[in-house]
Amino acid sequence: MTAGKTRLKDIAMLAGVSIGTVDRVLHERGEVAAKTKEKVKKILLDTNYSPDITAQVLKSRKTICIASLLPEPSDENAFWKNHPSGMKKAINELDLFRINLYSVTFDMQNEEDFQQKAGEILKLNPNGVMLAPLFKSESVEFCRELSKLNIPYVFVDGFIDSTDYLAFIGEDAYRSGRVAGQLADLVTRRDQKIAIVCIARNIMNVQHLNNRINGFLSYFNKTFSSAERISRISITDPTPVIVENALDMAFAEHPGISTVYMSGSKSFLIASYLEKKGLDNVHLIGYDLLDRNVAYLRSGRIRFLIGQRPEEQTYKAVRKLFDFLSFNRIPEEKEYLPIDIVTSENVDFFLNH
Amino acid sequence: MTAGKTRLKDIAMLAGVSIGTVDRVLHERGEVAAKTKEKVKKILLDTNYSPDITAQVLKSRKTICIASLLPEPSDENAFWKNHPSGMKKAINELDLFRINLYSVTFDMQNEEDFQQKAGEILKLNPNGVMLAPLFKSESVEFCRELSKLNIPYVFVDGFIDSTDYLAFIGEDAYRSGRVAGQLADLVTRRDQKIAIVCIARNIMNVQHLNNRINGFLSYFNKTFSSAERISRISITDPTPVIVENALDMAFAEHPGISTVYMSGSKSFLIASYLEKKGLDNVHLIGYDLLDRNVAYLRSGRIRFLIGQRPEEQTYKAVRKLFDFLSFNRIPEEKEYLPIDIVTSENVDFFLNH
DNA sequence: CTGAAAGCGCTTACAG
DNA sequence: CTGAAAGCGCTTACAG
């Protein structure tokens, strides 16, 4: 709290050496006699010395370069639209340091594009990397290269266990599913039915959605058998016609569905379907504050959206990389951000900031 | 983004003057000929100069002192227990600057104690002040003194319009009431009744609670007349016996109450009552993650708690004061923090961090 | 193995 | 009104 008043100079005086020598033991730059080293180390500890960071930064003036590799946001997948603002916020806060951000995006339908962009980043030789590991094998490969070059990397949104990542920041999918389960339970009468919808193409994504769905189901397991009450609808293509057909079939097969849990971020597709079919009494619970979702939340067509703070994910990723690179602070390995319950009444607070 | 590479020295060269002169126009320290001033100013603008903060801090080494005046947390009012951790977090983040925090607490039942502690702070002559203006006239008086001494101050939790505050950080009470209303609506059948409880002694507090209650009522006004469905219970003393009697009367007078909205932070009192009386089917909605509230949330006795991020309030207050004092950044006048909807399933995320 | 010195970019007296 | 110089606390060659 009280910034250290002892300076290198004071340590040097106490030890009867020059500040150059103190600096050498401080940074373990060698070339110091064992005895002097011991003496200085002791005094360093006794005085609880901590360097003045402003002076360090002023002197060294090295520029830190952080690269990010995230999916290109699109209409098809607007979830990634807000991630850049978190990075910008972090950079702004750190503007007294020399820090550069090199943002790269890849086409999330295209493994090759990921590989190519990863290659670009490797060529740049940044000090640290943040990535969303959407494609497993390609990501593993990239991480291996980074490790080889001694470049630390942080995962955002998902993580791969077999790699040597510095940190992961994201959602606890299982628990977000449990939260959704609780909300679904709250709005669904015991004699009514619940449907779980899963729309997914790529495998990583499916894993994440499955975790959510397992969490969702786990909430009901405790109370009573869910088998008869909960049905699952899997759709492999988000094209509206295909979605419509799949839902038509499901609603025909399971009469009495009064709540739909959309495990991914495309609730607006379901909302649009329900509106079209006049299914006004069906509750809809989904994820992420995409513009189209928020519009349906406001109109009442979507009851709850669960937020996972995309800006905060990238904000924290940049901060953790920076703190590690500058001050050697080792972050917690995994940080799960709060699971926000968002309704039409509190959504505004989660949009601007 | 890219930190400015032009230095005072460069400006001086371009203007054909010494860096001392540039510095004088930069900080408007006078003693500069009008012509030179103009010339330098133009170059400053053209080059988009921004000073190197590390060098500034290193040189000036002035210590900023921020004082806080908050209520002493107690069993009686545990809401204030978590505010200090937000201040600590801010101080830790700013540890490369010379910044001291002087925390003072007052007895929230005692106006005189507030005055005395305010006097202590004035004697200290800090650079900035953060306060919770629980007592109106005493706070106005204190603020007047601060203004006279040119000490900026930031309100936390509440604000007083007639004063000259730098910023306010807190809850939008009306809208938090609306959120509660929406949640109450969700769990209450149309043929069931809702009770609003208000326990308060001091007047500022009542104002805040009234704003919440008005927000709550406004949610129902739109849909249908609430007069017949919603009753209000006012209690002036949080002593369990008194609370019990008041609730006994209310439940007797309004049969069919199935949801209780507790407008203040003492939901645990209601929860305890409901448990004692075996009123297991009554939904309870309240505020703030006090230990005792959280325990009832976990057990299911409390359905929803609305959180107002106490740590973030003080964190932001310290940051805003610091940014203003150090870099002359003028903050937004009022910042309303997100209204968190907390249930037994997501509460953990809101506790640690 | 160790010390003396220069310099990072700024601010602050001081001399003229 | 203006400039030259010292110094904030550190790091980095360089000389010995």
XYZ file of C-alpha atoms in Angstrom, chain A residues 12-273:
262
model
C 23.785 -0.041 -1.951
C 24.800 2.125 1.001
C 23.663 -0.454 3.543
C 25.588 -3.173 1.742
C 28.610 -1.007 1.132
C 28.543 -1.636 -2.621
C 27.515 0.307 -5.693
C 24.013 0.395 -7.086
C 25.246 -1.418 -10.159
C 26.075 -4.404 -8.008
C 22.718 -4.323 -6.289
C 21.035 -4.245 -9.652
C 23.050 -7.253 -10.737
C 21.875 -9.427 -7.870
C 18.368 -8.067 -8.216
C 18.082 -9.261 -11.799
C 20.404 -12.221 -11.379
C 22.689 -10.961 -14.087
C 25.608 -12.835 -12.550
C 29.140 -11.479 -12.256
C 28.812 -10.970 -8.522
C 30.965 -12.565 -5.819
C 29.040 -15.108 -3.767
C 29.647 -13.207 -0.547
C 28.450 -9.826 -1.808
C 25.494 -11.508 -3.369
C 24.449 -13.009 -0.052
C 24.894 -9.742 1.786
C 22.873 -7.776 -0.739
C 20.146 -10.404 -0.888
C 19.723 -10.284 2.846
C 19.365 -6.522 2.873
C 16.939 -6.702 -0.030
C 14.775 -9.029 1.995
C 15.152 -7.139 5.255
C 14.137 -3.846 3.717
C 11.375 -5.495 1.729
C 12.603 -3.673 -1.331
C 10.378 -3.231 -4.342
C 11.529 -1.260 -7.347
C 9.896 1.926 -8.540
C 8.020 0.838 -11.613
C 7.832 4.250 -13.175
C 11.598 4.471 -13.203
C 11.892 0.964 -14.615
C 9.451 1.670 -17.386
C 10.984 5.037 -18.132
C 14.400 3.520 -18.472
C 13.806 0.310 -20.303
C 11.208 1.530 -22.779
C 10.618 -1.839 -24.304
C 7.408 -2.166 -26.267
C 5.220 -5.143 -25.529
C 3.356 -6.596 -28.466
C 0.251 -8.670 -27.891
C -1.465 -10.475 -30.746
C -5.044 -11.705 -30.759
C -6.560 -14.408 -32.934
C -10.347 -14.369 -32.770
C -13.159 -15.262 -35.155
C -14.340 -12.620 -37.558
C -17.795 -11.494 -36.379
C -20.566 -11.814 -38.933
C -24.328 -11.695 -39.205
C -24.137 -15.439 -38.996
C -22.240 -15.191 -35.741
C -22.482 -11.812 -34.053
C -21.254 -13.201 -30.739
C -17.740 -12.107 -31.603
C -18.711 -8.536 -32.300
C -18.056 -7.205 -28.820
C -14.785 -8.896 -28.013
C -12.618 -6.173 -29.584
C -13.985 -3.462 -27.303
C -12.641 -5.276 -24.259
C -9.171 -5.369 -25.758
C -9.376 -1.675 -26.566
C -10.375 -0.862 -23.030
C -7.372 -2.719 -21.662
C -5.017 -0.992 -24.074
C -6.400 2.401 -23.139
C -5.887 1.745 -19.474
C -2.315 0.695 -20.119
C -1.465 3.663 -22.275
C 1.343 4.805 -20.058
C 3.217 1.692 -21.000
C 4.489 0.890 -24.426
C 2.057 -1.745 -25.560
C 0.857 -2.622 -29.028
C -2.046 -4.779 -30.001
C -2.081 -6.742 -33.222
C -5.602 -8.029 -33.862
C -6.146 -10.805 -36.356
C -9.457 -12.458 -37.164
C -10.204 -15.671 -38.961
C -13.165 -17.121 -40.776
C -14.821 -19.441 -38.295
C -15.998 -21.785 -41.022
C -12.512 -22.250 -42.342
C -9.734 -24.210 -40.648
C -7.199 -23.240 -43.273
C -7.777 -19.571 -42.702
C -7.077 -20.117 -39.023
C -3.802 -21.829 -39.852
C -2.765 -19.067 -42.183
C -3.553 -16.303 -39.688
C -1.752 -18.229 -36.964
C 1.246 -18.295 -39.267
C 1.069 -14.522 -39.650
C 1.165 -14.133 -35.910
C 4.141 -16.436 -35.564
C 5.999 -14.388 -38.152
C 5.302 -11.243 -36.150
C 6.927 -12.843 -33.115
C 4.781 -11.086 -30.491
C 5.461 -11.139 -26.752
C 2.126 -12.731 -25.959
C -0.929 -14.156 -27.702
C -4.645 -14.391 -26.991
C -6.715 -16.867 -28.942
C -10.095 -18.521 -29.199
C -9.335 -22.194 -29.871
C -12.325 -22.972 -32.064
C -10.551 -25.599 -34.124
C -8.959 -28.132 -31.891
C -6.148 -29.722 -33.877
C -5.154 -26.463 -35.560
C -5.102 -24.727 -32.211
C -2.976 -27.447 -30.642
C -0.520 -27.084 -33.492
C -0.394 -23.297 -33.080
C 0.092 -23.562 -29.333
C 2.943 -25.983 -29.835
C 4.704 -23.442 -32.039
C 4.111 -20.688 -29.501
C 5.527 -22.794 -26.699
C 8.568 -23.539 -28.817
C 9.147 -19.799 -29.233
C 8.517 -19.232 -25.546
C 5.538 -17.016 -26.265
C 2.874 -17.222 -23.549
C -0.741 -17.527 -24.677
C -4.131 -17.091 -23.101
C -7.347 -18.829 -24.113
C -10.592 -17.002 -24.419
C -14.069 -18.557 -24.675
C -12.772 -22.140 -24.644
C -9.637 -24.025 -23.711
C -7.645 -27.105 -24.621
C -6.333 -29.095 -21.722
C -3.372 -30.706 -23.411
C -1.691 -27.375 -24.045
C 0.546 -25.257 -21.913
C -1.601 -22.122 -21.649
C -0.921 -19.264 -19.281
C -4.588 -18.686 -18.481
C -8.148 -19.250 -19.609
C -10.974 -16.772 -19.237
C -14.506 -17.774 -20.075
C -17.776 -19.271 -19.070
C -18.431 -22.230 -16.832
C -20.701 -23.884 -19.365
C -22.078 -26.525 -17.034
C -23.093 -24.008 -14.425
C -24.576 -21.643 -16.950
C -26.723 -24.576 -17.998
C -27.782 -25.058 -14.404
C -28.765 -21.410 -14.153
C -30.832 -21.805 -17.305
C -32.392 -24.917 -15.805
C -33.397 -23.035 -12.711
C -34.968 -20.263 -14.760
C -36.776 -22.762 -16.951
C -38.087 -24.528 -13.873
C -39.349 -21.232 -12.547
C -41.464 -20.372 -15.566
C -42.705 -23.856 -16.428
C -45.652 -25.476 -14.762
C -45.095 -29.055 -13.664
C -47.549 -30.393 -16.214
C -45.832 -28.619 -19.090
C -42.917 -29.680 -21.219
C -39.487 -28.294 -21.966
C -37.465 -28.514 -25.173
C -33.714 -28.116 -25.478
C -32.476 -26.851 -28.832
C -28.944 -27.289 -30.073
C -27.810 -25.794 -33.374
C -24.173 -26.514 -34.156
C -21.792 -27.285 -36.953
C -18.307 -27.594 -35.516
C -17.173 -30.011 -32.873
C -15.609 -27.733 -30.247
C -18.816 -25.837 -30.204
C -20.834 -28.990 -29.690
C -18.690 -29.836 -26.678
C -19.392 -26.494 -25.104
C -23.107 -26.744 -25.825
C -23.199 -30.246 -24.426
C -21.713 -29.014 -21.196
C -24.430 -26.426 -20.963
C -27.102 -28.992 -21.713
C -25.732 -31.379 -19.128
C -25.847 -28.607 -16.579
C -29.395 -27.831 -17.588
C -30.465 -31.436 -17.205
C -28.642 -31.796 -13.903
C -30.864 -29.145 -12.400
C -33.902 -31.288 -13.060
C -32.425 -34.610 -12.130
C -32.557 -33.740 -8.478
C -36.213 -32.945 -8.365
C -37.762 -35.669 -10.481
C -37.233 -37.738 -13.555
C -36.904 -35.428 -16.509
C -37.098 -38.031 -19.219
C -40.782 -37.677 -19.811
C -40.788 -33.920 -19.568
C -37.726 -32.755 -21.469
C -37.102 -33.367 -25.152
C -34.048 -32.509 -27.227
C -33.927 -30.999 -30.681
C -30.653 -31.100 -32.588
C -30.199 -29.036 -35.723
C -27.003 -29.001 -37.756
C -27.718 -25.989 -39.937
C -28.941 -22.549 -38.889
C -30.752 -21.904 -42.171
C -34.253 -20.661 -41.240
C -36.071 -23.237 -43.366
C -34.213 -26.117 -41.810
C -34.761 -24.717 -38.337
C -38.440 -24.311 -39.079
C -38.852 -27.880 -40.254
C -37.022 -29.274 -37.267
C -39.124 -27.258 -34.838
C -42.346 -28.139 -36.643
C -41.542 -31.787 -36.181
C -40.575 -31.393 -32.548
C -43.674 -29.440 -31.595
C -45.836 -31.985 -33.373
C -44.123 -34.884 -31.674
C -44.151 -33.379 -28.169
C -47.362 -31.499 -27.577
C -47.365 -29.329 -24.470
C -43.957 -27.749 -24.886
C -44.170 -24.454 -23.046
C -40.490 -23.614 -22.580
C -37.590 -23.710 -25.027
C -33.977 -23.601 -23.879
C -31.707 -22.527 -26.697
C -28.241 -23.724 -25.771
C -26.394 -21.496 -28.247
C -26.518 -17.831 -29.115
C -29.037 -17.949 -31.930
C -32.209 -17.584 -29.872
C -33.490 -15.067 -32.374
C -34.046 -17.917 -34.825
C -36.348 -19.644 -32.363
C -38.009 -16.375 -31.406
C -38.745 -15.646 -35.010
C -40.209 -19.123 -35.466
